[in-house]
């Protein structure tokens, strides 16, 4: 199973990617998480990305494509993956097509999660994140079991540096301008499935599984590069 999750910040992609990844035994690859790890480790990419991310701007396409190419070549991504937060621009979508062709594989589906702006704003301002494992919580709708600490590893939760009102507004504007048009790119290929992201986490997960099942029963040939020989897509 190779899936892209599209949708604005705060719609729940990260939460759903983690649940779906655990269900299918495939990695949920968040480019935001990868970049935060680069920043934490003060790598060359991290040093370049830090200020860009704090402003809520996009990291350049060539950097992102190199990062994703390298991650998709790792062994755990061979049987499938969920891309959360990538692609975010037309150049990234085209670059990803080239990367998948290079690996002789193709996408199974692209899922677009939707929610109105007021829901996104409320979720983002109440969001708390685990800096260790990347798990997301919400003070209102999805609080951690023990106040202020991650359910998985007990790490103290943080309010992300780019979840300030200014950066949130800027990120949502960039989403509308740069990323939202990608839905059309994948819709034309018959690969797009739309999910209502306002519903409770379990209901969204069920809708997602149903959507992916129906996609599997009616696989798209549009946008396929080469037929994978015995690639055994999950
Ligand atoms: P996210 O955790 O997905 O909200 O991403 C956090 C930040 O990382 C974004 O606001 C961007 O600055 C950067 N970022 C993540 N993914 C990408 C991408 N595909 N292209 C460019 N920048 C990205």
XYZ file of N, CA, C and O in Angstrom, residues 59-194:
544
model
N 10.257 24.548 2.751
C 11.662 24.206 2.494
C 11.785 23.953 0.981
O 10.854 23.398 0.367
N 12.904 24.366 0.350
C 12.996 24.259 -1.119
C 12.754 22.828 -1.643
O 13.106 21.842 -0.999
N 12.158 22.793 -2.841
C 11.767 21.515 -3.436
C 12.939 20.553 -3.605
O 12.796 19.345 -3.383
N 14.117 21.059 -3.999
C 15.236 20.130 -4.246
C 15.672 19.450 -2.948
O 15.995 18.254 -2.933
N 15.615 20.197 -1.848
C 15.990 19.611 -0.547
C 14.979 18.517 -0.176
O 15.324 17.415 0.252
N 13.690 18.847 -0.371
C 12.638 17.899 0.008
C 12.697 16.642 -0.849
O 12.517 15.531 -0.350
N 12.966 16.839 -2.147
C 12.998 15.662 -3.032
C 14.166 14.746 -2.681
O 14.024 13.516 -2.675
N 15.301 15.345 -2.341
C 16.459 14.523 -1.966
C 16.156 13.748 -0.681
O 16.470 12.557 -0.554
N 15.487 14.430 0.258
C 15.157 13.804 1.545
C 14.215 12.612 1.336
O 14.415 11.524 1.877
N 13.210 12.821 0.500
C 12.196 11.773 0.322
C 12.766 10.609 -0.495
O 12.479 9.446 -0.238
N 13.604 10.937 -1.480
C 14.225 9.879 -2.296
C 15.051 8.965 -1.411
O 14.987 7.736 -1.506
N 15.807 9.591 -0.526
C 16.670 8.800 0.337
C 15.824 7.963 1.317
O 16.088 6.786 1.548
N 14.754 8.553 1.840
C 13.921 7.809 2.809
C 13.186 6.653 2.121
O 13.056 5.564 2.691
N 12.701 6.879 0.890
C 11.954 5.815 0.207
C 12.860 4.667 -0.228
O 12.382 3.579 -0.548
N 14.161 4.909 -0.243
C 15.061 3.822 -0.643
C 15.404 2.918 0.548
O 16.040 1.890 0.380
N 14.953 3.288 1.751
C 15.233 2.432 2.910
C 14.343 1.189 2.878
O 13.230 1.214 2.347
N 14.856 0.118 3.504
C 14.219 -1.200 3.377
C 12.761 -1.198 3.849
O 11.891 -1.812 3.221
N 12.451 -0.470 4.938
C 11.093 -0.557 5.495
C 10.044 0.093 4.595
O 8.851 -0.127 4.796
N 10.473 0.880 3.610
C 9.505 1.544 2.733
C 9.230 0.721 1.472
O 8.402 1.109 0.645
N 9.909 -0.440 1.339
C 9.768 -1.197 0.083
C 8.374 -1.795 -0.076
O 7.854 -1.851 -1.172
N 7.764 -2.243 1.035
C 6.452 -2.883 0.885
C 5.310 -1.873 1.005
O 4.150 -2.242 0.888
N 5.644 -0.637 1.254
C 4.600 0.376 1.294
C 4.965 1.533 2.188
O 5.943 1.463 2.937
N 4.157 2.598 2.094
C 4.410 3.783 2.929
C 3.204 4.706 2.849
O 2.372 4.593 1.937
N 3.128 5.579 3.845
C 2.145 6.664 3.815
C 2.947 7.956 3.822
O 3.783 8.159 4.709
N 2.719 8.801 2.841
C 3.409 10.093 2.809
C 2.500 11.150 3.410
O 1.401 11.402 2.905
N 2.958 11.733 4.515
C 2.171 12.739 5.226
C 2.920 14.078 5.142
O 3.974 14.232 5.738
N 2.385 14.983 4.327
C 3.040 16.299 4.207
C 3.936 16.403 2.987
O 4.654 17.386 2.831
N 3.890 15.437 2.129
C 4.653 15.442 0.884
C 3.838 14.679 -0.161
O 3.346 13.601 0.164
N 3.702 15.177 -1.390
C 4.232 16.430 -1.913
C 3.395 17.631 -1.464
O 2.239 17.499 -1.118
N 4.022 18.818 -1.513
C 3.335 20.050 -1.136
C 3.343 21.069 -2.269
O 2.753 22.148 -2.107
N 4.038 20.791 -3.351
C 4.052 21.713 -4.500
C 3.978 20.863 -5.779
O 4.311 19.662 -5.746
N 3.584 21.493 -6.907
C 3.563 20.739 -8.164
C 4.937 20.143 -8.498
O 5.022 18.997 -8.968
N 6.012 20.882 -8.227
C 7.355 20.348 -8.536
C 7.654 19.105 -7.690
O 8.276 18.150 -8.172
N 7.193 19.102 -6.450
C 7.416 17.917 -5.606
C 6.590 16.733 -6.131
O 7.055 15.590 -6.121
N 5.353 17.014 -6.585
C 4.510 15.920 -7.106
C 5.163 15.310 -8.343
O 5.217 14.080 -8.494
N 5.694 16.163 -9.228
C 6.346 15.654 -10.431
C 7.627 14.908 -10.075
O 7.929 13.855 -10.644
N 8.368 15.450 -9.123
C 9.587 14.772 -8.673
C 9.276 13.413 -8.070
O 9.999 12.432 -8.295
N 8.174 13.337 -7.329
C 7.785 12.055 -6.727
C 7.425 11.045 -7.822
O 7.791 9.863 -7.719
N 6.740 11.501 -8.869
C 6.436 10.600 -9.991
C 7.728 9.970 -10.515
O 7.791 8.770 -10.771
N 8.748 10.812 -10.672
C 10.031 10.323 -11.189
C 10.673 9.332 -10.230
O 11.207 8.302 -10.653
N 10.582 9.619 -8.932
C 11.185 8.734 -7.936
C 10.479 7.379 -7.931
O 11.129 6.321 -7.887
N 9.138 7.405 -7.999
C 8.398 6.137 -7.984
C 8.707 5.332 -9.246
O 8.857 4.110 -9.194
N 8.816 6.034 -10.375
C 9.160 5.339 -11.624
C 10.541 4.701 -11.490
O 10.759 3.561 -11.902
N 11.450 5.427 -10.859
C 12.802 4.917 -10.662
C 12.778 3.632 -9.822
O 13.519 2.697 -10.077
N 11.906 3.611 -8.816
C 11.779 2.417 -7.970
C 10.842 1.375 -8.593
O 10.533 0.364 -7.966
N 10.364 1.669 -9.803
C 9.496 0.760 -10.526
C 8.211 0.460 -9.766
O 7.769 -0.694 -9.674
N 7.632 1.472 -9.199
C 6.422 1.264 -8.412
C 5.436 2.403 -8.642
O 5.717 3.322 -9.411
N 4.284 2.320 -8.028
C 3.264 3.341 -8.243
C 2.411 3.514 -7.001
O 2.415 2.665 -6.110
N 1.666 4.609 -6.985
C 0.784 4.891 -5.842
C -0.477 4.054 -5.929
O -0.966 3.773 -7.015
N -1.024 3.701 -4.757
C -2.335 3.057 -4.733
C -3.450 4.095 -4.617
O -4.538 3.898 -5.150
N -3.181 5.149 -3.857
C -4.235 6.152 -3.666
C -3.657 7.444 -3.119
O -2.568 7.465 -2.543
N -4.440 8.504 -3.304
C -4.139 9.792 -2.698
C -5.403 10.190 -1.929
O -6.493 10.192 -2.496
N -5.234 10.445 -0.641
C -6.401 10.755 0.186
C -6.355 12.232 0.563
O -5.346 12.712 1.085
N -7.461 12.921 0.278
C -7.569 14.335 0.648
C -8.476 14.458 1.868
O -9.650 14.086 1.821
N -7.909 14.949 2.981
C -8.680 15.181 4.212
C -9.156 16.628 4.198
O -8.356 17.535 3.949
N -10.450 16.810 4.504
C -11.002 18.163 4.423
C -11.632 18.605 5.744
O -12.241 17.785 6.441
N -11.477 19.885 6.070
C -12.152 20.467 7.233
C -12.184 21.979 7.044
O -11.267 22.553 6.449
N -13.231 22.657 7.555
C -13.285 24.117 7.424
C -12.200 24.803 8.239
O -11.709 24.251 9.236
N -11.862 26.024 7.810
C -10.745 26.754 8.411
C -10.896 26.941 9.925
O -9.926 26.821 10.664
N -12.121 27.191 10.390
C -12.276 27.439 11.843
C -11.940 26.189 12.651
O -11.387 26.270 13.747
N -12.231 25.017 12.092
C -11.890 23.758 12.786
C -10.361 23.613 12.827
O -9.774 23.269 13.855
N -9.701 23.926 11.707
C -8.238 23.804 11.633
C -7.568 24.745 12.625
O -6.648 24.352 13.351
N -8.059 25.988 12.673
C -7.459 26.984 13.578
C -7.604 26.547 15.027
O -6.656 26.622 15.814
N -8.784 26.047 15.384
C -9.009 25.612 16.771
C -8.092 24.432 17.092
O -7.461 24.388 18.158
N -7.976 23.502 16.156
C -7.143 22.324 16.426
C -5.661 22.692 16.547
O -4.954 22.196 17.413
N -5.206 23.577 15.656
C -3.776 23.913 15.658
C -3.389 24.686 16.906
O -2.309 24.475 17.455
N -4.293 25.559 17.382
C -3.899 26.327 18.574
C -3.930 25.436 19.812
O -3.200 25.682 20.762
N -4.743 24.363 19.800
C -4.774 23.454 20.957
C -3.846 22.260 20.793
O -3.818 21.364 21.633
N -3.093 22.227 19.708
C -2.254 21.044 19.439
C -1.033 20.998 20.350
O -0.382 22.013 20.587
N -0.732 19.843 20.842
C 0.506 19.605 21.580
C 1.151 18.375 20.940
O 0.458 17.433 20.565
N 2.478 18.405 20.847
C 3.194 17.375 20.101
C 4.284 16.763 20.969
O 4.921 17.463 21.763
N 4.527 15.478 20.770
C 5.637 14.833 21.472
C 6.924 15.069 20.672
O 7.008 14.643 19.514
N 7.919 15.748 21.239
C 9.138 16.024 20.475
C 9.946 14.763 20.226
O 10.828 14.751 19.367
N 9.638 13.677 20.955
C 10.417 12.452 20.765
C 9.826 11.577 19.649
O 10.514 11.233 18.696
N 8.518 11.235 19.757
C 7.954 10.300 18.766
C 7.051 10.981 17.750
O 6.607 10.341 16.800
N 6.757 12.282 17.936
C 5.955 13.006 16.948
C 4.456 12.852 17.130
O 3.682 13.400 16.337
N 3.997 12.113 18.157
C 2.550 11.930 18.353
C 1.899 13.290 18.622
O 2.476 14.144 19.287
N 0.689 13.448 18.050
C -0.048 14.699 18.224
C -1.211 14.521 19.183
O -1.886 13.487 19.163
N -1.446 15.530 19.993
C -2.592 15.536 20.904
C -3.313 16.848 20.720
O -2.785 17.782 20.122
N -4.544 16.914 21.263
C -5.252 18.183 21.290
C -5.871 18.362 22.654
O -6.513 17.442 23.170
N -5.633 19.537 23.234
C -6.081 19.779 24.605
C -7.586 19.554 24.752
O -8.052 19.074 25.778
N -8.349 19.879 23.691
C -9.806 19.747 23.759
C -10.291 18.371 23.335
O -10.990 17.701 24.073
N -9.873 17.974 22.131
C -10.517 16.808 21.523
C -9.749 15.503 21.708
O -10.315 14.426 21.577
N -8.455 15.595 21.974
C -7.661 14.354 22.059
C -6.528 14.565 23.067
O -5.346 14.572 22.709
N -6.896 14.749 24.360
C -5.848 15.031 25.357
C -5.041 13.781 25.682
O -5.538 12.655 25.525
N -3.812 13.946 26.137
C -3.035 12.771 26.568
C -3.650 12.199 27.845
O -4.378 12.894 28.552
N -3.328 10.917 28.147
C -3.927 10.273 29.335
C -3.465 10.990 30.606
O -4.254 11.251 31.494
N -2.163 11.283 30.669
C -1.655 12.044 31.823
C -1.331 13.447 31.327
O -0.719 13.615 30.260
N -1.741 14.449 32.099
C -1.626 15.831 31.628
C -0.190 16.214 31.236
O 0.745 16.025 32.036
N -0.035 16.687 30.006
C 1.239 17.260 29.575
C 2.317 16.281 29.152
O 3.405 16.700 28.765
N 2.027 14.955 29.187
C 3.076 14.008 28.772
C 2.539 13.007 27.745
O 1.353 12.670 27.726
N 3.450 12.539 26.891
C 3.092 11.631 25.795
C 2.645 10.261 26.326
O 3.299 9.687 27.196
N 1.540 9.727 25.768
C 1.039 8.395 26.168
C 2.062 7.309 25.858
O 2.131 6.299 26.546
N 2.848 7.494 24.784
C 3.729 6.416 24.317
C 5.043 6.351 25.080
O 5.534 5.266 25.384
N 5.631 7.529 25.351
C 6.980 7.477 25.941
C 7.166 8.423 27.124
O 8.290 8.574 27.619
N 6.094 9.040 27.585
C 6.181 9.870 28.796
C 6.945 11.181 28.628
O 7.174 11.890 29.604
N 7.315 11.499 27.364
C 8.042 12.761 27.127
C 7.098 13.963 27.322
O 5.906 13.873 26.974
N 7.643 15.063 27.860
C 6.823 16.268 28.052
C 6.417 16.839 26.690
O 7.246 16.987 25.799
N 5.123 17.103 26.522
C 4.616 17.597 25.234
C 4.958 19.068 25.041
O 5.094 19.804 26.023
N 5.088 19.459 23.771
C 5.422 20.852 23.461
C 4.385 21.464 22.515
O 3.676 20.740 21.806
N 4.315 22.773 22.554
C 3.522 23.528 21.586
C 4.499 23.891 20.474
O 5.467 24.607 20.724
N 4.285 23.390 19.269
C 5.274 23.594 18.204
C 5.538 25.065 17.938
O 4.630 25.886 17.977
N 6.806 25.366 17.616
C 7.222 26.760 17.378
C 6.445 27.373 16.214
O 6.270 28.590 16.160
N 5.970 26.539 15.265
C 5.243 27.091 14.120
C 3.727 26.986 14.311
O 2.969 27.168 13.375
N 3.279 26.689 15.520
C 1.835 26.712 15.791
C 1.417 28.030 16.450
O 0.496 28.076 17.251
N 2.120 29.116 16.124
C 1.706 30.449 16.586
C 0.640 30.970 15.604
O 0.613 30.531 14.444
N -0.221 31.917 16.029
C -1.275 32.402 15.123
C -0.724 32.906 13.783
O -1.285 32.600 12.723
N 0.400 33.666 13.816
C 0.942 34.220 12.552
C 1.385 33.088 11.629
O 1.050 33.051 10.443
N 2.176 32.154 12.182
C 2.705 31.073 11.342
C 1.567 30.169 10.859
O 1.583 29.707 9.714
N 0.560 29.955 11.701
C -0.567 29.090 11.295
C -1.282 29.706 10.094
O -1.533 29.039 9.090
N -1.582 31.008 10.184
C -2.270 31.661 9.070
C -1.455 31.609 7.798
O -1.971 31.317 6.720
N -0.152 31.853 7.941
C 0.735 31.822 6.779
C 0.780 30.414 6.174
O 0.703 30.247 4.951
N 0.866 29.395 7.030
C 0.930 28.015 6.531
C -0.361 27.628 5.814
O -0.333 26.958 4.785
N -1.505 28.070 6.359
C -2.776 27.726 5.707
C -2.911 28.441 4.362
O -3.425 27.868 3.397
N -2.403 29.681 4.296
C -2.437 30.398 3.007
C -1.566 29.691 1.975
O -1.958 29.512 0.826
N -0.363 29.308 2.415
C 0.538 28.588 1.498
C -0.095 27.279 1.041
O 0.045 26.875 -0.115
N -0.787 26.614 1.952
C -1.454 25.353 1.599
C -2.436 25.606 0.456
O -2.423 24.892 -0.555
N -3.279 26.642 0.639
C -4.289 26.929 -0.385
C -3.641 27.213 -1.730
O -4.096 26.756 -2.763
N -2.545 27.972 -1.687
C -1.902 28.415 -2.924
C -1.086 27.317 -3.590
O -1.186 27.091 -4.785
N -0.285 26.624 -2.801
C 0.711 25.714 -3.391
C 0.269 24.254 -3.388
O 0.618 23.503 -4.289
N -0.434 23.831 -2.321
C -0.675 22.399 -2.158
C -2.073 21.979 -2.602
O -2.229 20.925 -3.237
N -3.099 22.818 -2.301
C -4.470 22.432 -2.642
C -4.622 22.062 -4.134
O -5.337 21.097 -4.452
N -3.934 22.779 -5.063
C -4.090 22.413 -6.484
C -3.635 20.984 -6.808
O -4.010 20.430 -7.846
N -2.853 20.369 -5.928
C -2.405 18.993 -6.209
C -3.576 18.013 -6.205
O -3.492 16.948 -6.834
N -4.671 18.366 -5.501
C -5.835 17.464 -5.488
C -6.290 17.227 -6.933
O -6.599 16.092 -7.316
N -6.285 18.293 -7.733
C -6.724 18.188 -9.123
C -5.778 17.292 -9.936
O -6.209 16.503 -10.779
N -4.492 17.457 -9.640
C -3.448 16.668 -10.321
C -3.731 15.168 -10.165
O -3.649 14.396 -11.115
N -4.088 14.768 -8.930
C -4.349 13.347 -8.672
C -5.779 12.946 -9.022
O -6.026 11.801 -9.379
N -6.708 13.919 -8.931
C -8.098 13.598 -9.293
C -8.173 13.199 -10.767
O -8.850 12.255 -11.137
N -7.414 13.915 -11.596
C -7.426 13.640 -13.047
C -6.950 12.222 -13.333
O -7.269 11.652 -14.360
N -6.146 11.684 -12.441
C -5.656 10.316 -12.628
C -6.599 9.283 -12.028
O -6.294 8.097 -12.026
N -7.685 9.742 -11.418
C -8.634 8.817 -10.793
C -8.110 8.244 -9.489
O -8.594 7.227 -9.002
N -7.105 8.890 -8.888
C -6.503 8.322 -7.680
C -6.984 8.983 -6.398
O -6.644 8.530 -5.314
N -7.757 10.076 -6.516
C -8.081 10.864 -5.322
C -9.314 10.329 -4.593
O -10.333 10.038 -5.214
N -9.195 10.225 -3.280
C -10.328 9.894 -2.408
C -10.448 11.013 -1.390
O -9.431 11.481 -0.874
N -11.690 11.438 -1.082
C -11.871 12.549 -0.150
C -12.489 12.059 1.149
O -13.375 11.205 1.137
